[in-house]
Coordinates of C-alpha atoms and ligand atoms in Angstrom, one line a residue:
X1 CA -90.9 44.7 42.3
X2 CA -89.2 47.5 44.7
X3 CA -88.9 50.7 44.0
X4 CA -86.6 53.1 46.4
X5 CA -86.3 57.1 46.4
X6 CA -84.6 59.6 47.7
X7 CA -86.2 62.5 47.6
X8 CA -89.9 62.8 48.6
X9 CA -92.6 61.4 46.5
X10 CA -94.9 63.4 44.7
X11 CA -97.7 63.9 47.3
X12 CA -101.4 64.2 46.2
X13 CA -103.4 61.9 47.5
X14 CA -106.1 62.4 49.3
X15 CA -104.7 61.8 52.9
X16 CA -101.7 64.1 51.9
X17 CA -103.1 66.5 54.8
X18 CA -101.3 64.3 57.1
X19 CA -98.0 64.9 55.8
X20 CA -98.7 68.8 55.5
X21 CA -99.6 68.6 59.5
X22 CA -96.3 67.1 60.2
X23 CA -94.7 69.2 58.1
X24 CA -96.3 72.2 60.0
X25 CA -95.8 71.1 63.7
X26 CA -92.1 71.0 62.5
X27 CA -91.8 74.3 60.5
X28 CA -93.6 76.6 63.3
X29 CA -91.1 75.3 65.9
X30 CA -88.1 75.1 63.8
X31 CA -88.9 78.9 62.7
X32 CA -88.8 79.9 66.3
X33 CA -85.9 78.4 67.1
X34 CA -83.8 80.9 65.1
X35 CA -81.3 77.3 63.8
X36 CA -79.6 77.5 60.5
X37 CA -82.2 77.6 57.9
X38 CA -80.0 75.4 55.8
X39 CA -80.8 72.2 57.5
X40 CA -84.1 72.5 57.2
X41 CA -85.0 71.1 54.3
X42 CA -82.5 68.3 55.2
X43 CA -84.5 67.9 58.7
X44 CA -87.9 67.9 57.2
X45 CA -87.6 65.4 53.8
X46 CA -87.2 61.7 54.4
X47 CA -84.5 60.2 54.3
X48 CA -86.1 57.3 52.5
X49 CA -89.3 55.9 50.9
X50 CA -89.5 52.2 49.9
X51 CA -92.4 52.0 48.1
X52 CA -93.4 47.7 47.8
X53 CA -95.6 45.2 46.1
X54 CA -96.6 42.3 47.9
X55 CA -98.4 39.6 46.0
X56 CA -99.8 36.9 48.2
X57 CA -101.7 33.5 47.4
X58 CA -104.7 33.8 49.1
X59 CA -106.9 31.0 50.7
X60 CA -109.3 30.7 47.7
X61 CA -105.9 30.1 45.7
X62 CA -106.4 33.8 44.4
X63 CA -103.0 35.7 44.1
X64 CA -103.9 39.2 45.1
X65 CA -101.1 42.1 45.5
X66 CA -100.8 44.4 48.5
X67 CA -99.0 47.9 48.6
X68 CA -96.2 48.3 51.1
X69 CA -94.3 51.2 52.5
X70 CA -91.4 51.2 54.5
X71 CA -90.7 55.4 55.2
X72 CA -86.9 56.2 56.9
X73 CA -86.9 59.7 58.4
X74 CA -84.2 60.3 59.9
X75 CA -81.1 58.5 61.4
X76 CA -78.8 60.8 62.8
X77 CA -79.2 59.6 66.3
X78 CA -79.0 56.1 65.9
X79 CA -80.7 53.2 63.5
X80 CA -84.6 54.0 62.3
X81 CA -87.3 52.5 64.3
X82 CA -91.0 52.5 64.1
X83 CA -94.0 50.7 63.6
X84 CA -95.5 48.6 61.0
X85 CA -99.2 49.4 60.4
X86 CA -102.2 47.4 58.3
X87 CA -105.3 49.3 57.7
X88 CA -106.7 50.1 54.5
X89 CA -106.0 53.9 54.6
X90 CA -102.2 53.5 55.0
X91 CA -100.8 55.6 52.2
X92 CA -97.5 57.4 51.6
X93 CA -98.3 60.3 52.9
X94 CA -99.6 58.7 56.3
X95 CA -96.0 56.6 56.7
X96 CA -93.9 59.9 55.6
X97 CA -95.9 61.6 58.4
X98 CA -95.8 59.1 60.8
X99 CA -92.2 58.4 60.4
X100 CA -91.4 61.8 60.7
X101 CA -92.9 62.4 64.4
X102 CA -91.3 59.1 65.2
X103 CA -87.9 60.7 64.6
X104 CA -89.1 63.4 66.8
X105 CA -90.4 61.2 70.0
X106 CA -87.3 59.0 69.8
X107 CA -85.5 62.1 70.5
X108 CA -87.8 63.6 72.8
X109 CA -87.5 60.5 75.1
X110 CA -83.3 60.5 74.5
X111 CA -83.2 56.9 72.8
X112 CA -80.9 56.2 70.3
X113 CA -82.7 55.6 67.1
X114 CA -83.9 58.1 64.3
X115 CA -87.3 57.6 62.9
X116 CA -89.3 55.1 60.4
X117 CA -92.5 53.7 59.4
X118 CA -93.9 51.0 57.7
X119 CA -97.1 50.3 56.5
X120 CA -99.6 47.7 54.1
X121 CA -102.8 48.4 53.1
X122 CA -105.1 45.8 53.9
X123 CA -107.9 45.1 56.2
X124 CA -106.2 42.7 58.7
X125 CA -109.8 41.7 60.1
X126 CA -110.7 40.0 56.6
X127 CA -107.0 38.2 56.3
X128 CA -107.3 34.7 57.5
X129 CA -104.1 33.9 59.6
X130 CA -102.6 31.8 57.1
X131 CA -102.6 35.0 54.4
X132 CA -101.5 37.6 57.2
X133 CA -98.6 35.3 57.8
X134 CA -97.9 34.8 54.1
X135 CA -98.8 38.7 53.7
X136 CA -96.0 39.7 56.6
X137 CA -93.9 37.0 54.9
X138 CA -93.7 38.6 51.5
X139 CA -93.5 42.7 52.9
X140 CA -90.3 41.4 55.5
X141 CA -88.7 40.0 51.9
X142 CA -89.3 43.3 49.9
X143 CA -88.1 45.4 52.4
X144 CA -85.5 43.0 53.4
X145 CA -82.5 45.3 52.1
X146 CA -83.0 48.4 54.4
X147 CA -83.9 46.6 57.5
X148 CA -81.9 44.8 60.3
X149 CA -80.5 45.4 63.8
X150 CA -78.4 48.1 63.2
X151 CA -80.4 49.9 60.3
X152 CA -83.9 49.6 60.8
X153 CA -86.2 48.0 63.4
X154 CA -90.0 48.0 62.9
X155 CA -92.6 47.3 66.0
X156 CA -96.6 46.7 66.0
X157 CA -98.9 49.6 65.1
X158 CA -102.1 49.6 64.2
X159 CA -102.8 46.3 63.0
X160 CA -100.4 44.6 64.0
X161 CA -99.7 42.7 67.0
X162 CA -97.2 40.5 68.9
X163 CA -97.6 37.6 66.4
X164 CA -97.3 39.8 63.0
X165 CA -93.7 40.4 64.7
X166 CA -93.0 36.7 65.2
X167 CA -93.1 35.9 62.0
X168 CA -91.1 39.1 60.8
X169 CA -88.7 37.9 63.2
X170 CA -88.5 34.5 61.9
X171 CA -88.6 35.7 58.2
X172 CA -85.8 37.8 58.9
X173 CA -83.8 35.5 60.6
X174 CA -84.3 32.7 57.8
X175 CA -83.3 34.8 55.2
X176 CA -79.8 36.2 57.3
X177 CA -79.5 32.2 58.6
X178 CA -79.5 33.2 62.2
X179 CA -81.9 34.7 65.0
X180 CA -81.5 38.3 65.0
X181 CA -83.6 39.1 67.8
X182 CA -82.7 43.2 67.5
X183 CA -84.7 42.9 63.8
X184 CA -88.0 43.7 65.2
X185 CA -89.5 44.6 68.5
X186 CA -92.7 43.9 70.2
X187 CA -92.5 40.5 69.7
X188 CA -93.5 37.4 72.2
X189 CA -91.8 37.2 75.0
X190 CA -92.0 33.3 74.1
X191 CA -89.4 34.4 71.3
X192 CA -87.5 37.3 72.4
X193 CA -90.1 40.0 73.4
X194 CA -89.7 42.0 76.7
X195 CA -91.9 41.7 79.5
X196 CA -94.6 45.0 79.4
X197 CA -94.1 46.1 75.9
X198 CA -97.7 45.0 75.5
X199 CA -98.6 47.4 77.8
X200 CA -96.3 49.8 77.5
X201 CA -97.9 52.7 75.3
X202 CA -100.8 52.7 77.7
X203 CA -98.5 52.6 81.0
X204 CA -96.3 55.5 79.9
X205 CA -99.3 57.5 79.4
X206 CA -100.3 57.2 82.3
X207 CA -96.8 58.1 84.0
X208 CA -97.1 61.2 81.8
X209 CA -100.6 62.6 83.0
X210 CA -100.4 61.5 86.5
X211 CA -96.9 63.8 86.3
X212 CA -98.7 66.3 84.9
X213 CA -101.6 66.8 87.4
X214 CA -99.3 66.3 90.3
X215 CA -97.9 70.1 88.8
X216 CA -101.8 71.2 89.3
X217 CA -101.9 69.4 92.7
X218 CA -104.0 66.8 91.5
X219 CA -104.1 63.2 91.4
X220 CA -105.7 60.1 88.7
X221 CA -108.3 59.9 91.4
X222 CA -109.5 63.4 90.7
X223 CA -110.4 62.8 87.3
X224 CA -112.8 61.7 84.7
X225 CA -111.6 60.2 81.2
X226 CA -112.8 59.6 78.3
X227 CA -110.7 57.5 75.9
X228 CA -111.1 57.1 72.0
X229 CA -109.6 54.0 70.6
X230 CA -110.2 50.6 72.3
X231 CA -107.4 48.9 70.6
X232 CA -103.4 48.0 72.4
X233 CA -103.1 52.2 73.6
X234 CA -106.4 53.2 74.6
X235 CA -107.5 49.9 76.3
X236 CA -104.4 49.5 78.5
X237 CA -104.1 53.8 79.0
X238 CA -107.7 53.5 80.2
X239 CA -107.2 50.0 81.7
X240 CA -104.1 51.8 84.0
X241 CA -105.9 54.9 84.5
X242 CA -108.9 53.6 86.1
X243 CA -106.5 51.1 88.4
X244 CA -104.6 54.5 89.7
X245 CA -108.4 55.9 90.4
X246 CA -109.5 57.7 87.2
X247 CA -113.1 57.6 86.7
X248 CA -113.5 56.1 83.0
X249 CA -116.9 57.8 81.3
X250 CA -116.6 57.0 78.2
X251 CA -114.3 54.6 75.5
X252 CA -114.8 53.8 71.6
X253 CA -113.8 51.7 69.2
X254 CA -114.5 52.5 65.1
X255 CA -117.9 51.4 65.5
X256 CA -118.8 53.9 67.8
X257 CA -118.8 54.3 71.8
X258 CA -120.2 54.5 75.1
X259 CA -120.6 57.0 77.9
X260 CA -121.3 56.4 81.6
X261 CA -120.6 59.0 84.0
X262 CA -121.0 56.7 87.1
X263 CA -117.6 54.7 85.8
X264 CA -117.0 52.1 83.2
X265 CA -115.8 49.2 84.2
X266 CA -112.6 48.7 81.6
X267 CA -111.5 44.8 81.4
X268 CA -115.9 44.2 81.2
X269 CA -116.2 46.6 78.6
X270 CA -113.0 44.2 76.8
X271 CA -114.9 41.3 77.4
X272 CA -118.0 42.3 76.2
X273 CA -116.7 43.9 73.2
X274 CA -114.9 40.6 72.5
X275 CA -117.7 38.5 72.9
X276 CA -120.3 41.4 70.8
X277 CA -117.9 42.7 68.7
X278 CA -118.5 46.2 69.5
X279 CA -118.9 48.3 72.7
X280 CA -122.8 49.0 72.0
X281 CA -125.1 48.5 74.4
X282 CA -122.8 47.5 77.4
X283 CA -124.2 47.6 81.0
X284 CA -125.7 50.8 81.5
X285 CA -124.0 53.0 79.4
X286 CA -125.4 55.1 76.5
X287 CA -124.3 54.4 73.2
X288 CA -122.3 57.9 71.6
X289 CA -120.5 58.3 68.5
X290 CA -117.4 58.8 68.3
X291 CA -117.9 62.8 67.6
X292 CA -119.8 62.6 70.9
X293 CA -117.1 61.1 72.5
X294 CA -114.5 63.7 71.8
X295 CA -117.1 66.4 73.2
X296 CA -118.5 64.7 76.0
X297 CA -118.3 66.1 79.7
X298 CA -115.1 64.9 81.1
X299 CA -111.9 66.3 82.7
X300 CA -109.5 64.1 80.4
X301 CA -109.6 63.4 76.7
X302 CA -107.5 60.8 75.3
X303 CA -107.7 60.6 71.5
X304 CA -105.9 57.2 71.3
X305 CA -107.5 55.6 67.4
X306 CA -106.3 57.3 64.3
X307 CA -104.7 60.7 63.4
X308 CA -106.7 63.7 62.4
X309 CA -109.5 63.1 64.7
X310 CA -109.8 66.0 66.7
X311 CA -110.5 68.7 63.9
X312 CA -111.8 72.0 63.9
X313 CA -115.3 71.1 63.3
X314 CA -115.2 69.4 66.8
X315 CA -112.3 71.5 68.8
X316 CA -114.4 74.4 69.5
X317 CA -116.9 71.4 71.2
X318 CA -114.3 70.3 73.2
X319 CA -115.1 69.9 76.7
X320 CA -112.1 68.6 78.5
X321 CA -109.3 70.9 79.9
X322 CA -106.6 68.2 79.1
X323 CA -106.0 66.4 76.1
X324 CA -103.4 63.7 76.2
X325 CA -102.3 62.0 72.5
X326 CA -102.4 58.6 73.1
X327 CA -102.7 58.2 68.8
X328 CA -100.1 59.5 66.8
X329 CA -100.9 62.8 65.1
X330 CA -105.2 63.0 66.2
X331 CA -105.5 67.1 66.5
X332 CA -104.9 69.2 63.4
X333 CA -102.9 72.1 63.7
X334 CA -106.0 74.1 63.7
X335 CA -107.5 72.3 65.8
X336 CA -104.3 72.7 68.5
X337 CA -104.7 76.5 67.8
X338 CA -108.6 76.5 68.6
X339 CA -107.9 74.4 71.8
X340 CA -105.0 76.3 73.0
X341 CA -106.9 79.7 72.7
X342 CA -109.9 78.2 74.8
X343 CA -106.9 77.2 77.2
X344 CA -106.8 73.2 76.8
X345 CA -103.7 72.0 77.6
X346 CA -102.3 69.2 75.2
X347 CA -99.6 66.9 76.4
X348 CA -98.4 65.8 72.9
X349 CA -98.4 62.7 71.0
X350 CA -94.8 62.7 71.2
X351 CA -94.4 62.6 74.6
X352 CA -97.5 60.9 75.3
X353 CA -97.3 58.0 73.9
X354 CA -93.6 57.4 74.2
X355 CA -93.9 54.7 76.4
X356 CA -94.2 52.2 73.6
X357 CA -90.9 52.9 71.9
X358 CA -89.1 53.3 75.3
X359 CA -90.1 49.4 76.2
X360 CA -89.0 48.6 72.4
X361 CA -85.7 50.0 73.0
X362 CA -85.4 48.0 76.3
X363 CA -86.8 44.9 74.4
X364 CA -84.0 45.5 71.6
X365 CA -81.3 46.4 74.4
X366 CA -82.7 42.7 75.8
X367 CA -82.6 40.6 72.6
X368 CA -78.9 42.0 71.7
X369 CA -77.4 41.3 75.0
X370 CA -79.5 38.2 75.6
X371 CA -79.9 38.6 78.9
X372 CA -84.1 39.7 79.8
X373 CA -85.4 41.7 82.8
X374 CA -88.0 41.4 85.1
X375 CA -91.6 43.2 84.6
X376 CA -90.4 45.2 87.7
X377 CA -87.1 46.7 86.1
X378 CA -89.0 47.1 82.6
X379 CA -91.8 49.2 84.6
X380 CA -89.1 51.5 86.5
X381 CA -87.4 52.2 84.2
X382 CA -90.4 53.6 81.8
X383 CA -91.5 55.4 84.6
X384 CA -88.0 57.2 85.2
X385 CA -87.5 58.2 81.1
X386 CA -91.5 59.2 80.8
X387 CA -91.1 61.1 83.8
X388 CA -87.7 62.3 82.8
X389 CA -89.5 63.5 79.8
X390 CA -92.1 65.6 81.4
X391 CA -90.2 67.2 83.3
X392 CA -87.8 68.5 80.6
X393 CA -90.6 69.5 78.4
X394 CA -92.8 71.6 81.9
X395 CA -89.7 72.9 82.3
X396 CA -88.7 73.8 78.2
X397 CA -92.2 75.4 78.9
X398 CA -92.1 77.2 82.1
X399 CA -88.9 78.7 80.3
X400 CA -89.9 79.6 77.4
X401 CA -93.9 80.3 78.0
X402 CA -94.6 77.8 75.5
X403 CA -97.5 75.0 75.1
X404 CA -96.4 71.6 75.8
X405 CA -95.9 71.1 71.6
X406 CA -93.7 73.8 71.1
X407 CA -91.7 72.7 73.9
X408 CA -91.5 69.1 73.3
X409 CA -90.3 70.0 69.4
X410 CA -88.2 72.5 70.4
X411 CA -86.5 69.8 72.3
X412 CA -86.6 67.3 69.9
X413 CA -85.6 69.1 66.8
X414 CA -82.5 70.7 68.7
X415 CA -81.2 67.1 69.5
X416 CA -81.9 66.0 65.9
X417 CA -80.7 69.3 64.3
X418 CA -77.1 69.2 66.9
X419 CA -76.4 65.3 65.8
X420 CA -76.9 66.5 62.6
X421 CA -74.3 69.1 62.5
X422 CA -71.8 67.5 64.8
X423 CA -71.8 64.6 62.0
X424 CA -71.5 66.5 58.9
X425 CA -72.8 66.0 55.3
X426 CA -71.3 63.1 53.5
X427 CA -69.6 63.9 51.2
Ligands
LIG1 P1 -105.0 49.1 67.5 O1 -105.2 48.6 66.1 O2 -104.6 48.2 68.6 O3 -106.3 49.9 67.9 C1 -106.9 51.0 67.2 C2 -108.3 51.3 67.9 O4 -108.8 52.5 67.3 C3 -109.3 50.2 67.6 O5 -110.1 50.0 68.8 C4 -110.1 50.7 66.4 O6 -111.5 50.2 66.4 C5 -110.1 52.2 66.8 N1 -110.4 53.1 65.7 C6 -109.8 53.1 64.4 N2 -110.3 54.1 63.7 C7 -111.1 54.8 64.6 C8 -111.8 56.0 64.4 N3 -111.9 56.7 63.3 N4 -112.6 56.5 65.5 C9 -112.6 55.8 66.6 N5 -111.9 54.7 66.8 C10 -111.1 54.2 65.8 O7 -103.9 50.3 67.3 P2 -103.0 50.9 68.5 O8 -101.7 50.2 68.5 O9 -103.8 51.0 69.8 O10 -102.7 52.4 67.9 C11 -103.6 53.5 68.1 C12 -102.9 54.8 67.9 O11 -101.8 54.9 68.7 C13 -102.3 55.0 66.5 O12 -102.3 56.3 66.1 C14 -100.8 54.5 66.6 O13 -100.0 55.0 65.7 C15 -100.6 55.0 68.0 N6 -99.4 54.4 68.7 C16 -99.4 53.1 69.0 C17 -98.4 52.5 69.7 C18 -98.3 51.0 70.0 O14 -97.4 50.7 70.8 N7 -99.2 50.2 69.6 C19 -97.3 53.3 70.1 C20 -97.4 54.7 69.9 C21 -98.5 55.2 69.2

């Protein structure tokens, strides 16, 4: 059974700080933007809420139900697009947040698309393959009627990977009778997928801090990093950092981390963690937690694991001068206030890690022309629209004597809030 609404569910869960964060980034930019305060409202609430119960036979021949979200922002730039994610603490309120600064990247980065999430909660590491395929299966089918192409296009989150989208794609496609490659991106490149999307969170991030220090005359090689979050972002940001000459001291996963200020080597740390299951105990490194990681002595932070990590019980602790958003939505807003006043600058989640959704735009660009590019044009291209980026929002700064948020929202709600006018309320 599907349910669908159009006004914004009654929020009081326990996660519903989320939404309120999102909610407050927005407000405290749109406020000093001086725009008509009567599209505010219309800005903030989702467009959307799909609300889903998937019940799946599982391998014991158990049928057990799953809860499904699909959340559709905004779509007055273009179709919805964002991610799909399967953790046990996805909630409404999570997807409503998250779908919300999706609409705000796309426009930050100048693509096309409004902003959605989708979600399932479910712990993807105790599915067997056979019931996450028959899991993804069943969620494609209930959300079937506001997806597609040209309406909505999800992408792997947290979760989810490359072969999660395969069989979205092939759901999809069986159920519409033909292969509609533009359904979902982040796929294979076997079926459709563009070279570097894997990659391509992790790669954009690193465009966007090595911009950055180049305006404080400094270079990757200048820097230490630590990195939260050893999943698809914070592997490849810290994988790409440390090829470009950053010093790596310290990565996590949600088991906990490790810190090592002579340099970590990244891919061993991967294999090891493969082969042990968790980062402990690696080479000579110390084992940290994952509060220690956040305040540990290095020049770069990179929360890239879940939202609302960097909080005020740790922002004061904070060590680093730069913090760069690799995760979606990890420092509260009072923890942005506690780290601007003790003068850390934060290049913000959306700008930060932009690079994913740029490479799914190219990859849906790809798979509607049918004609693919090499890892060379995907790569230059990133580079030129993350750069692009930064420089608009140093600049929306320098003008403005903002903080890299402000200035990125600014941006991004103005383009939202002008395609918004120019088109009108229906009726
Ligand atoms: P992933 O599932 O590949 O990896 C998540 C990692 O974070 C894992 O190593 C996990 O162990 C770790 N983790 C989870 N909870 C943690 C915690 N409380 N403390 C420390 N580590 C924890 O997910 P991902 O795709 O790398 O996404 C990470 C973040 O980046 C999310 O906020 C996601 O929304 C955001 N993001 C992802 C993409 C993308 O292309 N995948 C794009 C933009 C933003």
């Amino acid at each position: 059974m599907s349910q669908t609404t159009d006004r914004l569910a009654p929020i009081g869960t326990s996660h519903s700080k989320f939404w309120q964060n999102a909610n407050h980034y927005f407000e405290r930019v749109y406020d000093s933007m001086k725009l008509d305060h009567l599209w505010r409202a219309a800005l903030a609430a989702p467009k959307r809420v799909m609300t889903v119960s998937c019940p799946v036979r599982m391998d014991d021949g158990r049928i057990q139900v799953f809860t499904g979200y699909r959340a559709q922002h905004n779509n007055a730039r273009g179709p919805f697009k964002g991610g799909l994610r399967y953790d046990t603490s996805v909630n409404l309120d999570e997807v409503m947040a998250l779908a919300m600064i999706q609409t705000w990247k796309n426009a930050l980065v100048d693509l096309p698309y409004g902003g959605a999430k989708g979600g399932v909660v479910c712990d993807p590491k105790k599915l067997s393959l056979g019931e996450k395929e028959r899991l993804t299966r069943r969620y494609v089918t209930e959300i079937m009627p506001i997806i597609g192409p040209q309406h909505d296009i999800p992408a792997p989150d947290v979760g989810t990977d490359a072969q999660v989208m395969a069989w979205f794609l092939d759901t999809y496609s069986s159920m519409v009778g033909y292969q509609a490659l533009g359904v979902v991106t982040g796929k294979p490149v076997a079926v459709g997928g563009s070279v570097g999307r894997e990659e391509a969170t992790g790669r954009g991030l690193m465009n966007v801090l090595r911009k950055f220090l180049a305006t404080r005359t400094k270079t990757l090689s200048d820097v230490t990093v630590a990195v939260q979050g050893f999943g698809n972002v914070g592997y490849n940001a810290a994988r790409l950092l440390s090829q470009r000459g950053a010093t790596i001291v310290a990565l996590s996963d949600r088991n906990g981390g490790i810190f090592d200020d002579g340099g970590i080597d990244v891919e061993a740390a991967m294999r090891y963690c493969k082969e042990n299951g968790s980062l402990a105990g690696f080479n000579d490194s110390d084992d940290i937690t994952n509060e220690e990681l956040l305040t540990c002595d290095c020049d770069v932070l990179v929360p890239a694991a879940m939202e609302n990590t960097l909080d005020e019980s740790v922002a004061p602790h904070v060590k680093a001068r730069t913090v760069v958003e690799g995760a979606n939505g990890p420092t509260t807003p009072k923890a942005d206030e506690i780290l601007r006043d003790n003068g850390v600058t934060i290049l913000p989640d959306i700008l930060a890690n932009a690079g994913g959704v740029t490479v799914s735009y190219f990859e849906w660009v790809q798979g509607l022309n049918n004609y693919f590019w090499d890892a060379k044009r995907v790569q230059d291209e990133l580079q030129r629209i993350m750069e692009r980026s930064f420089d608009a929002v140093n600049a929306k700064a320098d003008e403005t004597d903002c903080d890299y948020r402000t200035a990125a929202y600014t941006i991004a709600i103005s383009r939202v809030a002008e395609a918004s006018r120019l088109k009108g309320l229906f009726p």
